[in-house]
Coordinates of C-alpha atoms (C1' of nucleotides) in Angstrom, one line a residue:
Chain A
X1 CA 39.7 -20.8 34.8
X2 CA 38.1 -18.3 37.0
X3 CA 36.0 -15.3 36.3
X4 CA 38.1 -12.2 35.5
X5 CA 37.0 -8.8 36.8
X6 CA 39.2 -5.8 35.9
X7 CA 38.9 -3.1 38.5
X8 CA 40.5 0.1 37.6
X9 CA 41.6 2.0 40.7
X10 CA 40.3 5.3 39.5
X11 CA 36.9 3.8 39.5
X12 CA 36.9 3.1 43.3
X13 CA 33.9 4.6 45.1
X14 CA 34.5 6.6 48.2
X15 CA 33.1 4.1 50.6
X16 CA 36.5 2.7 51.3
X17 CA 37.4 5.6 53.5
X18 CA 34.4 4.9 55.7
X19 CA 35.2 1.3 55.7
X20 CA 38.8 2.2 56.8
X21 CA 37.4 4.3 59.6
X22 CA 35.4 1.3 60.8
X23 CA 38.3 -1.0 60.9
X24 CA 40.5 1.5 62.8
X25 CA 37.7 2.3 65.3
X26 CA 37.0 -1.5 65.7
X27 CA 40.5 -1.9 66.7
X28 CA 40.7 0.8 69.3
X29 CA 42.6 3.1 66.9
X30 CA 41.7 6.7 66.3
X31 CA 40.5 8.1 63.0
X32 CA 42.6 11.2 62.7
X33 CA 43.0 13.7 60.0
X34 CA 46.4 12.4 58.8
X35 CA 45.2 8.8 58.7
X36 CA 42.1 9.7 56.9
X37 CA 44.1 11.8 54.3
X38 CA 46.5 9.0 53.6
X39 CA 43.6 6.5 53.1
X40 CA 41.8 8.8 50.8
X41 CA 44.9 9.7 48.8
X42 CA 45.8 6.1 48.2
X43 CA 42.3 5.2 47.3
X44 CA 42.3 7.8 44.5
X45 CA 45.7 7.1 43.2
X46 CA 45.9 5.2 40.0
X47 CA 49.3 3.9 41.0
X48 CA 51.3 2.9 44.1
X49 CA 52.8 5.8 46.0
X50 CA 55.9 5.9 48.1
X51 CA 56.1 7.6 51.5
X52 CA 57.7 10.6 49.9
X53 CA 55.0 10.9 47.2
X54 CA 52.4 10.7 49.8
X55 CA 54.0 13.4 51.9
X56 CA 54.5 15.7 49.1
X57 CA 51.0 15.3 47.7
X58 CA 49.3 15.9 51.0
X59 CA 51.4 19.1 51.5
X60 CA 50.5 20.2 48.1
X61 CA 46.8 19.6 49.0
X62 CA 47.5 21.9 52.0
X63 CA 47.3 19.2 54.5
X64 CA 49.8 19.7 57.2
X65 CA 51.6 16.4 57.9
X66 CA 55.1 15.5 58.8
X67 CA 57.3 13.0 56.9
X68 CA 57.6 10.9 60.1
X69 CA 53.9 10.8 60.5
X70 CA 53.5 9.5 57.0
X71 CA 55.7 6.5 57.9
X72 CA 53.7 5.9 61.1
X73 CA 50.4 6.2 59.5
X74 CA 51.4 3.8 56.8
X75 CA 52.7 1.3 59.3
X76 CA 49.3 1.5 61.2
X77 CA 47.3 1.2 58.0
X78 CA 49.4 -1.7 56.7
X79 CA 48.9 -3.6 60.0
X80 CA 45.3 -3.3 59.7
X81 CA 45.3 -4.4 56.2
X82 CA 44.0 -1.1 54.9
X83 CA 46.9 -0.5 52.7
X84 CA 49.1 -2.9 50.8
X85 CA 52.7 -2.5 50.1
X86 CA 53.1 -3.0 46.3
X87 CA 56.4 -4.7 46.1
X88 CA 58.1 -3.9 42.8
X89 CA 57.0 -0.3 42.9
X90 CA 58.1 0.1 46.5
X91 CA 54.9 2.0 47.1
X92 CA 51.7 1.6 48.8
X93 CA 48.2 1.2 47.6
X94 CA 44.8 1.2 49.1
X95 CA 43.5 -2.2 49.8
X96 CA 40.0 -3.3 50.9
X97 CA 40.1 -5.5 53.9
X98 CA 38.6 -8.5 52.3
X99 CA 41.7 -8.9 50.3
X100 CA 43.6 -8.3 53.4
X101 CA 47.3 -8.6 52.5
X102 CA 46.5 -11.4 50.2
X103 CA 46.6 -13.8 53.2
X104 CA 44.5 -16.8 53.0
X105 CA 42.7 -17.9 56.2
X106 CA 44.6 -20.9 57.7
X107 CA 42.3 -23.9 57.3
X108 CA 39.4 -22.1 55.8
X109 CA 38.1 -22.9 52.4
X110 CA 39.9 -21.4 49.4
X111 CA 39.8 -17.6 49.3
X112 CA 38.7 -16.6 45.8
X113 CA 38.9 -12.9 46.5
X114 CA 42.6 -12.7 45.9
X115 CA 43.6 -10.1 43.5
X116 CA 46.7 -9.4 41.4
X117 CA 48.2 -6.3 39.9
X118 CA 48.9 -5.5 36.4
X119 CA 51.5 -2.8 36.2
X120 CA 51.8 -0.8 33.0
X121 CA 55.4 0.1 32.2
X122 CA 54.4 2.8 29.9
X123 CA 52.0 4.9 31.9
X124 CA 52.9 3.6 35.3
X125 CA 49.2 2.8 36.3
X126 CA 48.4 -0.3 38.2
X127 CA 45.2 -2.2 37.4
X128 CA 43.9 -4.6 39.8
X129 CA 42.3 -7.9 38.8
X130 CA 40.5 -10.6 40.4
X131 CA 40.9 -14.1 39.1
X132 CA 40.8 -17.3 41.2
X133 CA 42.5 -19.4 38.7
X134 CA 45.6 -18.9 40.6
X135 CA 44.2 -20.8 43.5
X136 CA 44.5 -24.2 41.6
X137 CA 48.1 -23.5 40.9
X138 CA 48.8 -22.8 44.4
X139 CA 47.0 -26.0 45.5
X140 CA 49.2 -28.0 43.2
X141 CA 52.3 -26.5 44.8
X142 CA 51.0 -27.2 48.3
X143 CA 50.2 -30.7 47.3
X144 CA 53.8 -31.4 45.9
X145 CA 55.9 -29.6 48.4
X146 CA 54.1 -29.7 51.6
X147 CA 54.5 -26.0 51.8
X148 CA 51.7 -24.4 53.9
X149 CA 50.7 -21.4 52.1
X150 CA 49.8 -18.2 53.9
X151 CA 49.7 -15.7 51.2
X152 CA 51.0 -14.8 47.8
X153 CA 51.9 -12.0 45.4
X154 CA 51.3 -12.0 41.8
X155 CA 52.4 -9.0 39.9
X156 CA 52.3 -8.9 36.1
X157 CA 54.3 -6.2 34.3
X158 CA 53.6 -5.2 30.7
X159 CA 51.7 -2.6 28.6
X160 CA 48.1 -1.9 29.0
X161 CA 45.7 -1.8 26.1
X162 CA 45.6 2.0 25.9
X163 CA 49.3 2.5 25.9
X164 CA 49.7 -0.3 23.2
X165 CA 47.3 1.7 21.0
X166 CA 49.6 4.7 20.8
Chain B
X1 CA 48.8 -28.3 35.1
X2 CA 52.5 -28.3 34.5
X3 CA 55.2 -30.4 35.9
X4 CA 56.5 -29.3 39.2
X5 CA 60.2 -29.3 39.9
X6 CA 61.4 -28.1 43.3
X7 CA 64.9 -26.8 43.2
X8 CA 66.6 -25.9 46.4
X9 CA 69.2 -23.2 45.9
X10 CA 71.8 -25.0 47.9
X11 CA 71.8 -27.6 45.3
X12 CA 72.9 -25.3 42.5
X13 CA 76.1 -26.4 40.8
X14 CA 79.0 -24.0 40.2
X15 CA 78.4 -23.6 36.5
X16 CA 76.4 -20.5 37.1
X17 CA 79.5 -18.5 37.9
X18 CA 80.9 -19.3 34.6
X19 CA 77.7 -18.7 32.9
X20 CA 77.6 -15.3 34.5
X21 CA 81.1 -14.6 33.3
X22 CA 80.2 -15.3 29.8
X23 CA 77.1 -13.0 29.9
X24 CA 79.3 -10.2 31.3
X25 CA 82.0 -10.7 28.8
X26 CA 79.5 -11.0 26.0
X27 CA 78.2 -7.6 26.8
X28 CA 81.7 -6.0 27.0
X29 CA 81.6 -5.9 30.7
X30 CA 84.6 -7.1 32.8
X31 CA 84.7 -10.1 35.0
X32 CA 86.2 -8.6 38.1
X33 CA 86.8 -10.2 41.5
X34 CA 84.0 -8.3 43.3
X35 CA 81.5 -9.2 40.6
X36 CA 82.5 -12.8 40.6
X37 CA 82.4 -12.9 44.4
X38 CA 78.8 -11.5 44.6
X39 CA 77.6 -13.9 41.9
X40 CA 79.2 -16.8 43.7
X41 CA 77.8 -15.8 47.1
X42 CA 74.3 -15.3 45.8
X43 CA 74.4 -18.6 44.0
X44 CA 75.2 -20.4 47.2
X45 CA 72.9 -18.6 49.5
X46 CA 69.8 -20.5 50.4
X47 CA 67.9 -17.2 50.8
X48 CA 67.8 -13.8 49.2
X49 CA 70.5 -11.4 50.6
X50 CA 70.3 -7.8 51.0
X51 CA 73.2 -5.4 50.0
X52 CA 74.4 -5.2 53.6
X53 CA 74.3 -9.0 54.0
X54 CA 76.4 -9.3 51.0
X55 CA 78.9 -6.8 52.0
X56 CA 79.3 -8.2 55.5
X57 CA 79.6 -11.8 54.3
X58 CA 82.2 -11.0 51.7
X59 CA 84.2 -9.1 54.2
X60 CA 83.9 -12.1 56.6
X61 CA 85.2 -14.3 53.8
X62 CA 88.2 -11.9 53.7
X63 CA 87.2 -10.4 50.3
X64 CA 87.9 -6.7 50.3
X65 CA 84.9 -5.0 48.8
X66 CA 83.4 -1.6 49.6
X67 CA 79.7 -1.1 50.4
X68 CA 79.3 1.2 47.5
X69 CA 80.7 -1.4 45.2
X70 CA 78.1 -3.9 46.3
X71 CA 75.4 -1.6 45.1
X72 CA 77.2 -1.0 41.8
X73 CA 77.8 -4.6 41.3
X74 CA 74.3 -5.5 42.1
X75 CA 73.0 -2.9 39.6
X76 CA 75.1 -4.4 36.9
X77 CA 74.2 -8.0 37.5
X78 CA 70.6 -7.1 37.8
X79 CA 70.7 -5.3 34.5
X80 CA 72.2 -8.4 32.9
X81 CA 69.6 -10.6 34.4
X82 CA 72.1 -12.5 36.4
X83 CA 70.6 -11.6 39.7
X84 CA 67.0 -11.1 40.6
X85 CA 65.7 -8.8 43.2
X86 CA 63.3 -10.8 45.5
X87 CA 60.7 -8.4 46.3
X88 CA 59.2 -9.2 49.7
X89 CA 62.5 -10.1 51.2
X90 CA 64.2 -7.0 49.8
X91 CA 67.1 -9.1 48.9
X92 CA 68.9 -10.3 45.8
X93 CA 69.2 -13.9 44.5
X94 CA 71.1 -15.5 41.7
X95 CA 69.1 -16.1 38.6
X96 CA 70.2 -18.1 35.7
X97 CA 69.8 -16.1 32.5
X98 CA 67.1 -18.3 30.9
X99 CA 64.7 -17.1 33.5
X100 CA 65.9 -13.7 32.9
X101 CA 63.9 -11.4 35.1
X102 CA 60.9 -13.5 34.5
X103 CA 60.5 -11.6 31.2
X104 CA 58.8 -13.5 28.4
X105 CA 59.9 -13.1 24.8
X106 CA 57.6 -10.7 23.0
X107 CA 55.8 -12.7 20.4
X108 CA 57.6 -15.9 21.0
X109 CA 55.8 -18.9 22.1
X110 CA 54.9 -19.4 25.8
X111 CA 58.0 -19.6 28.0
X112 CA 57.6 -22.4 30.3
X113 CA 60.8 -21.8 32.2
X114 CA 59.3 -19.3 34.5
X115 CA 59.9 -19.9 38.1
X116 CA 58.4 -18.8 41.3
X117 CA 59.6 -18.3 44.9
X118 CA 58.3 -20.0 47.9
X119 CA 59.4 -18.0 50.8
X120 CA 59.3 -19.6 54.3
X121 CA 58.5 -17.2 57.0
X122 CA 59.9 -19.5 59.7
X123 CA 63.4 -20.2 58.4
X124 CA 63.6 -17.6 55.9
X125 CA 64.8 -19.8 53.2
X126 CA 63.4 -19.4 49.6
X127 CA 62.7 -22.5 47.5
X128 CA 62.5 -22.0 43.8
X129 CA 59.8 -23.9 41.8
X130 CA 59.1 -24.4 38.1
X131 CA 55.6 -24.7 37.2
X132 CA 54.1 -23.6 33.9
X133 CA 50.5 -23.7 35.0
X134 CA 50.7 -20.0 35.6
X135 CA 51.0 -19.5 32.0
X136 CA 47.4 -20.3 31.3
X137 CA 46.2 -17.9 33.9
X138 CA 48.3 -15.1 32.4
X139 CA 47.0 -15.9 29.0
X140 CA 43.5 -15.6 30.2
X141 CA 44.4 -12.1 31.6
X142 CA 45.9 -11.1 28.3
X143 CA 42.9 -12.2 26.4
X144 CA 40.5 -10.3 28.7
X145 CA 42.3 -7.1 29.2
X146 CA 44.3 -6.6 26.2
X147 CA 47.3 -6.2 28.5
X148 CA 50.5 -7.1 26.9
X149 CA 52.5 -9.1 29.3
X150 CA 56.2 -8.6 29.5
X151 CA 56.9 -10.3 32.8
X152 CA 55.6 -11.4 36.1
X153 CA 56.4 -12.2 39.7
X154 CA 54.9 -14.8 41.7
X155 CA 55.9 -15.1 45.3
X156 CA 54.3 -17.4 47.7
X157 CA 54.7 -16.9 51.5
X158 CA 54.2 -19.6 54.0
X159 CA 55.8 -22.4 56.0
X160 CA 58.0 -25.1 54.4
X161 CA 57.4 -28.7 55.1
X162 CA 60.4 -28.9 57.5
X163 CA 59.4 -26.0 59.7
X164 CA 55.9 -27.3 59.9
X165 CA 57.2 -30.5 61.3
X166 CA 58.7 -28.7 64.3
Chain C
dT1 C1' 98.5 0.4 27.7
dT2 C1' 93.7 1.7 27.8
dC3 C1' 89.8 2.4 30.0
dT4 C1' 86.4 0.1 32.9
dG5 C1' 85.6 -0.6 37.7
dT6 C1' 86.9 -0.1 42.5
dG7 C1' 88.0 1.8 47.2
dC8 C1' 87.5 5.6 49.9
dA9 C1' 85.1 9.4 51.6
dA10 C1' 81.5 12.4 51.6
dA11 C1' 76.8 13.7 50.3
dA12 C1' 72.1 12.6 49.7
dA13 C1' 68.0 10.1 50.5
dC14 C1' 65.3 7.4 53.4
dT15 C1' 63.4 5.8 57.9
dT16 C1' 63.2 5.7 62.9
dT17 C1' 63.0 7.5 67.5
dG18 C1' 62.2 10.9 71.6
dC19 C1' 59.5 14.3 73.5
dA20 C1' 56.1 17.9 74.4
dA21 C1' 51.9 19.5 72.7
dG22 C1' 47.5 18.4 70.2
dC23 C1' 43.3 16.0 69.3
dC24 C1' 40.0 12.1 69.3
dG25 C1' 36.6 9.8 71.9
Chain D
dC1 C1' 39.9 14.7 80.8
dG2 C1' 43.1 10.8 79.5
dG3 C1' 45.9 8.8 76.5
dC4 C1' 46.8 7.8 71.7
dT5 C1' 48.9 10.6 67.8
dT6 C1' 51.2 14.1 65.8
dG7 C1' 54.8 17.8 64.7
dC8 C1' 59.3 18.8 65.2
dA9 C1' 64.0 17.9 65.6
dA10 C1' 67.7 14.9 65.6
dA11 C1' 69.8 10.5 65.1
dG12 C1' 70.3 6.2 62.5
dT13 C1' 70.4 3.7 58.1
dT14 C1' 70.7 2.9 53.5
dT15 C1' 72.0 4.3 48.8
dT16 C1' 74.3 7.3 45.6
dT17 C1' 78.1 10.1 43.7
dG18 C1' 83.0 12.1 42.7
dC19 C1' 87.6 11.2 42.1
dA20 C1' 92.1 9.1 41.8
dC21 C1' 94.1 4.6 41.6
dA22 C1' 93.9 -0.4 40.4
dG23 C1' 93.3 -4.2 37.5
dA24 C1' 91.0 -6.6 33.4
dA25 C1' 91.5 -7.3 28.5

DNA sequence: TTCTGTGCAAAAACTTTGCAAGCCG
DNA sequence: CGGCTTGCAAAGTTTTTGCACAGAA
C-alpha cells in the first residue's frame, strides 16, 4: 500500500499563484487581475467553491469582477489544469499542474501523484491526500476489462478527526 | 485484490422496479406512474441520464410527465437510494439499494458490495464494476487520518474495449 | 375518502453570448 | 499598438416553487 501524505489545503504555500502564472504565460494566455484573483482565492479556500461563491467572495474583497467573467476564468483555468472541478460539491478547487485533472499519461509509467479528496460532511472542508495504492486497483480493472484508463476521481465522504472529537 | 465482476447496465433484469416499489412503499411513499417510469427508464439506460434526457425520453414514450416532476421524482428516488447521481456525467443512474449511495454501514464490517463506474469517453456508456480492493485503500486512509468514512465515489474515465478496437 | 404527488405556470437561479472598452505584453 | 479579456447587458438554460386537481392506498 502506498505512502500516505495528508495535505490540508489551508497549508498551501503561495507559490501556486506563480506557478499558475507560468502555465498561463507558457500557453500564450494573459495573466490578468481576475484570473490571478480566482487562482489565489481557490488556493486559499479550505473547501471547493462554486462560481457564485467565488464571485461573491471576490466582490467582498473589493475586487471588481463580473459573474460572467468568473465562468470564463474558470473555464480557462480548468482547461489549463490549474483548477479542478470537485464533482460532488459542484465546486472548483485549486489544483497544482502535476496532478492535472487526475489524468494519467497515455502509455507512460504509472503516475503516483494522483490525489483524492476527503470531504468532511460536518465542517465541509476538503482534505487532499496522496496515496498511490489506488493504482494497483485500477491496473486490475484495466487487465480484466480491457478498459483504457485516462483518469479517475476518488472522493471519500465522512467526518474528519476534529469533527469527530466534538 | 478482490474478485472483479463487470455488470453492464443493459443486462439488468426487471426485478429492480419491483424492489424500488417496495422501498418506496416501505417508507410510506406512493408508487406512482411517474416514479415507476423514471425508475424503469434509468434501469434500462446504458448510461447516466440527465433530468432533461429523462423528461424527453419519457415524453417520447408517450408518458405524460412534467419537467418539474422529473426533478421531484429524482429527488425522492435519490433520497431513497434508488437512484444515484453520477457525478462527472451530471446524470442519474439506477442503483440497487444494497449499494445504497455507496454508504458504508457505521461500525459494521467492511461492505464489499461497493461498486465503481467506468465511464467511456467515446461511447458515453457507463459500466459498473464490483471490486472490493478499494476497501483496503480506504482502511489505510482511515487509519492514518482518523477520518471516519461514510461513503465514497470512484469513477474511472477512459475508453472501453469496444471503442478502442475501432 | 384522504392526503400525497402531479401538471401547469411562473419565478428564481445558473450559465452563456455579443459587443465595445480595457488592459496585458 | 494589437489583440486577448473583461464588464455590462441580455438571452438561454436549468431548477425550484405555488396551487388546484388527480390518483394511490
